[in-house]
Short mmCIF file of C-alpha atoms in Angstrom, two decimals:
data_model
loop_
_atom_site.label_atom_id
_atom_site.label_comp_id
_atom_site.label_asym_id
_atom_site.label_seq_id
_atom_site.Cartn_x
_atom_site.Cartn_y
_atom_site.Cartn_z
CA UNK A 1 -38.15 -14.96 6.02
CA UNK A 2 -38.49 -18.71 7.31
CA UNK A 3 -36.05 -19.54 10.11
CA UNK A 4 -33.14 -21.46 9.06
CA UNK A 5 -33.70 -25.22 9.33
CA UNK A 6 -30.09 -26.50 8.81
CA UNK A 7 -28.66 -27.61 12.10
CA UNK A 8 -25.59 -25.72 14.58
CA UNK A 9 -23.71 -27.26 17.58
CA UNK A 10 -26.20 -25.32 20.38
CA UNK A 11 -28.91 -27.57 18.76
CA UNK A 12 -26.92 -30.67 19.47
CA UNK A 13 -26.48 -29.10 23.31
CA UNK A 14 -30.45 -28.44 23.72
CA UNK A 15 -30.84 -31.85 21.90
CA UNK A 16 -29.10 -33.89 25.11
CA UNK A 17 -30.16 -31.62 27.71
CA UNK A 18 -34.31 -32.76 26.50
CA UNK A 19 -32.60 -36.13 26.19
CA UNK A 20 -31.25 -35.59 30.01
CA UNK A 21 -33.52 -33.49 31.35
CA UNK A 22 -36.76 -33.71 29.24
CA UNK A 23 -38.83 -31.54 31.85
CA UNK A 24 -36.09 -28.83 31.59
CA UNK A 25 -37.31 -25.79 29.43
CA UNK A 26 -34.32 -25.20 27.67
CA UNK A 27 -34.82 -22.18 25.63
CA UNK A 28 -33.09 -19.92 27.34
CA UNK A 29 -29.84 -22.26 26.63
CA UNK A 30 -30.28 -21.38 22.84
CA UNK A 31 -30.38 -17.80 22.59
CA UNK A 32 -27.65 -17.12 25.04
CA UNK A 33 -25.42 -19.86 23.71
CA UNK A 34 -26.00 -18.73 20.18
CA UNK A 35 -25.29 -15.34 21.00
CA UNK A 36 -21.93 -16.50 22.63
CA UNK A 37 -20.67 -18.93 20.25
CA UNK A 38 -21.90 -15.86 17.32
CA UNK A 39 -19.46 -13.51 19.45
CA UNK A 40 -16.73 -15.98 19.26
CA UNK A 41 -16.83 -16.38 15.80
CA UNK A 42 -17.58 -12.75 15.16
CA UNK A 43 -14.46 -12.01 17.01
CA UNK A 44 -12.35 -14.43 15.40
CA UNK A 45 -13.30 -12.99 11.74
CA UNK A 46 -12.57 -9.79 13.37
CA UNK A 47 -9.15 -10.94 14.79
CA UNK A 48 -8.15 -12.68 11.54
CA UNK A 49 -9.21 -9.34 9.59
CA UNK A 50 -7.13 -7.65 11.90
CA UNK A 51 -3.99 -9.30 11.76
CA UNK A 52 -3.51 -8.77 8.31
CA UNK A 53 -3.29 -5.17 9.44
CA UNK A 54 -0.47 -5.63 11.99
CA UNK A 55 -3.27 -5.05 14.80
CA UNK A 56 -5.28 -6.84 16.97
CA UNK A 57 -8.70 -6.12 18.43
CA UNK A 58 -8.05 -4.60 21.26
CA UNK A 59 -5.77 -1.94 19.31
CA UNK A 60 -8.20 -1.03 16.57
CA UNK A 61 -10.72 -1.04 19.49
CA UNK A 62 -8.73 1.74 21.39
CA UNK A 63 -7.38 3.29 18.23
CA UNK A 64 -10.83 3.80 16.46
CA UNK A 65 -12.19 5.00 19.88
CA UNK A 66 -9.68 7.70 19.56
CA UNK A 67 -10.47 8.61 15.44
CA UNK A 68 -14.61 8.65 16.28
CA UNK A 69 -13.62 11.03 19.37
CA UNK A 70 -12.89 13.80 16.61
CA UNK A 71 -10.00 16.17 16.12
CA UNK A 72 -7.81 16.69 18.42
CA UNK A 73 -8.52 12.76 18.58
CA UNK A 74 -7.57 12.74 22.43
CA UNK A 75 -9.58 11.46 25.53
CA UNK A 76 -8.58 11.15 29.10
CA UNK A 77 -7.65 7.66 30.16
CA UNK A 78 -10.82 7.20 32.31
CA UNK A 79 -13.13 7.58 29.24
CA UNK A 80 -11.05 5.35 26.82
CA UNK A 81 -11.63 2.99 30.20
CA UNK A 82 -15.41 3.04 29.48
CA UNK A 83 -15.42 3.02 26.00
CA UNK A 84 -13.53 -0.72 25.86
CA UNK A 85 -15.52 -1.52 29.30
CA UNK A 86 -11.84 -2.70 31.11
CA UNK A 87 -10.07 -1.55 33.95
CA UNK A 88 -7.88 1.66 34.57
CA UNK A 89 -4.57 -0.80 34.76
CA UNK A 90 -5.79 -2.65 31.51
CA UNK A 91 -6.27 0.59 30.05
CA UNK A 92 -2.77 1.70 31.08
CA UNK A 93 -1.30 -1.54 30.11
CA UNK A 94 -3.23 -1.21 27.01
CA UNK A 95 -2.01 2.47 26.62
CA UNK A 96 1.72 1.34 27.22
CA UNK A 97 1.63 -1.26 24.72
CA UNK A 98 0.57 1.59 21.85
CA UNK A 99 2.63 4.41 23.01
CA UNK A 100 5.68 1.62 22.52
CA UNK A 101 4.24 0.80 18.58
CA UNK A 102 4.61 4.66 18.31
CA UNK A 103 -0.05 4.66 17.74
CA UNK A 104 -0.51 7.07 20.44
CA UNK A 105 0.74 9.29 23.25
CA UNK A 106 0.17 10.30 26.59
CA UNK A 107 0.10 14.14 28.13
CA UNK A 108 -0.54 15.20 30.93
CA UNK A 109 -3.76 17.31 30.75
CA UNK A 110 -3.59 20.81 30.48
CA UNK A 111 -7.17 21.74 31.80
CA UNK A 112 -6.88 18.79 34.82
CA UNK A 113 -3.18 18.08 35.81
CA UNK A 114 -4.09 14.98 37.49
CA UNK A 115 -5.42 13.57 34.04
CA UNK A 116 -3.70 11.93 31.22
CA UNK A 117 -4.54 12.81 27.38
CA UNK A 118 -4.11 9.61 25.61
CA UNK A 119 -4.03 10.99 21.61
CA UNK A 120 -3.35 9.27 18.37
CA UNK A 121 -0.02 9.71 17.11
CA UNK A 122 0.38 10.44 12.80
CA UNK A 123 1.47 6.74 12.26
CA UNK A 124 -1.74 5.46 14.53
CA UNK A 125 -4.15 7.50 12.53
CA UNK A 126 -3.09 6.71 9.05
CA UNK A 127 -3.25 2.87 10.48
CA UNK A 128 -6.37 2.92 11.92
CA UNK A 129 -7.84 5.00 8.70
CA UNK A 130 -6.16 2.01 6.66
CA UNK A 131 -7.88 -0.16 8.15
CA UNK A 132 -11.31 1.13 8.87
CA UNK A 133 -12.88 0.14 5.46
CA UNK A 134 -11.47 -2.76 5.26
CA UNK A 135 -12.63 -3.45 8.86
CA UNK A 136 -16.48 -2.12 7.71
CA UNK A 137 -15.75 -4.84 4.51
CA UNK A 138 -15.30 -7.48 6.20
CA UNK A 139 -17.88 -6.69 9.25
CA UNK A 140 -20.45 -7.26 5.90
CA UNK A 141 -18.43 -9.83 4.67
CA UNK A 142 -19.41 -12.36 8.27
CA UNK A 143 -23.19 -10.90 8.00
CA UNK A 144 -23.68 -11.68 4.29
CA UNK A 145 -25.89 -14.79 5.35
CA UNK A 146 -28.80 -12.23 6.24
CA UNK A 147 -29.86 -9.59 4.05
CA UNK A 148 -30.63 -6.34 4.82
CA UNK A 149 -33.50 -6.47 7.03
CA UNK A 150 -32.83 -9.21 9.05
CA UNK A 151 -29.53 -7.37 9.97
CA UNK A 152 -31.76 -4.68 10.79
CA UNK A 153 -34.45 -7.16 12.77
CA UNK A 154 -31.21 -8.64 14.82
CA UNK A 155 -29.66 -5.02 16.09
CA UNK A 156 -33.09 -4.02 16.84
CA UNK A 157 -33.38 -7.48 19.48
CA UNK A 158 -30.28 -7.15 20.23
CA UNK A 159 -30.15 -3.12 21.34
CA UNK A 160 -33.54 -3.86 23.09
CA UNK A 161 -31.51 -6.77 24.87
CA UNK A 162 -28.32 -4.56 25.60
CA UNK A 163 -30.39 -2.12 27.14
CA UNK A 164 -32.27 -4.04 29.21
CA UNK A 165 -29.32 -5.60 30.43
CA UNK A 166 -28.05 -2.20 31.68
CA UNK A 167 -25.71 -1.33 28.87
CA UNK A 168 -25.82 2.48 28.29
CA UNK A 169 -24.79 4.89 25.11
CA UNK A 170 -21.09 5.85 25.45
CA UNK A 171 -20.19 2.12 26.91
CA UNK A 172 -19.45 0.62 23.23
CA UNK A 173 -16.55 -0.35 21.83
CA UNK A 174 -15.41 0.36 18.35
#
C-alpha cells in the first residue's frame, strides 16, 4: 500500500528544522518522534478505555501480568518488577495501591521466605477478565487505520527495533 500522504504535526517539526537547518538530515527526527507521539496517543486510548473500567494502566498492566502468569496467578515481586520494567519501590507502591482496592495480595513465599507472592485476589480476576476483551476491542479499535498486514509489517519493524535496542522476551508489559 502507498504511504499516507495526508500531513501530521512531526511533518510540521522536520518541515522547520530543513527550514532552520537545511543541511541537517533529519530523518531520524521522524521515526522516533512518530513513534513517541503514536505511544502517547496509544496510551491515551488505552487510559480512556481503561477508566471506564475503574482501572488505570498501570493496574491492568500488573493485573493482566498476574492472569497470563497462569493458575495459581502469583509471581514474586521481583518478576512483576521486570514485567512493567519499574523499580522494586514502584512495584511495592504499585502492589500497595492494589492490595488496598482488594485486586491482589501479598504472602510471604513458602519455597523462599525472603520473597513476597504478589497473587490476584477473586475480585481482581473477575476485573481484569472483564476487561480483557474489551481491552483487545479497543486495542483494534486505535489500529483500524491499517489493515491486516500492515499491522503485521509494523510489529515486524518494530520487534526487529525492540530487539536491537536490547529489549528481551519476558521484559513486556501487558
Amino acid at each position: 500500500m502507498p504511504a499516507d500522504t495526508r500531513g501530521d504535526n512531526v511533518d510540521r517539526v522536520l518541515e522547520q528544522w530543513r527550514a532552520e537547518r537545511p543541511a541537517l538530515d533529519a530523518a531520524p527526527m521522524g521515526v522516533v518522534g512518530r513513534v513517541q507521539r503514536a505511544c502517547r496517543l496509544l496510551e491515551k486510548g488505552l487510559g480512556d478505555y481503561f477508566a471506564t473500567q475503574g482501572l488505570q494502566l498501570w493496574e491492568f498492566d500488573i493485573l493482566a501480568t498476574l492472569l497470563r502468569s497462569g493458575p495459581p496467578y502469583r509471581l514474586t515481586a521481583g518478576a512483576l518488577g521486570a514485567s512493567a520494567m519499574v523499580t522494586s519501590g514502584a512495584v511495592t507502591n504499585r502492589v500497595d495501591r492494589l492490595v488496598k482496592r482488594g485486586l491482589v495480595d501479598r504472602e510471604t513465599d513458602p519455597d523462599n521466605r525472603r520473597s513476597v507472592l504478589i497473587g490476584l485476589t477473586e475480585e481482581g480476576r473477575a476485573l481484569v477478565d472483564t476487561a480483557l476483551s474489551g481491552h483487545v476491542a479497543n486495542e483494534r479499535r486505535l489500529l483500524e487505520s491499517l489493515d491486516p498486514e500492515q499491522q503485521d509489517a509494523l510489529a515486524g519493524l518494530l520487534r526487529t527495533l525492540l530487539v536491537d535496542l536490547g529489549d528481551a522476551p519476558g521484559e513486556g508489559g501487558s
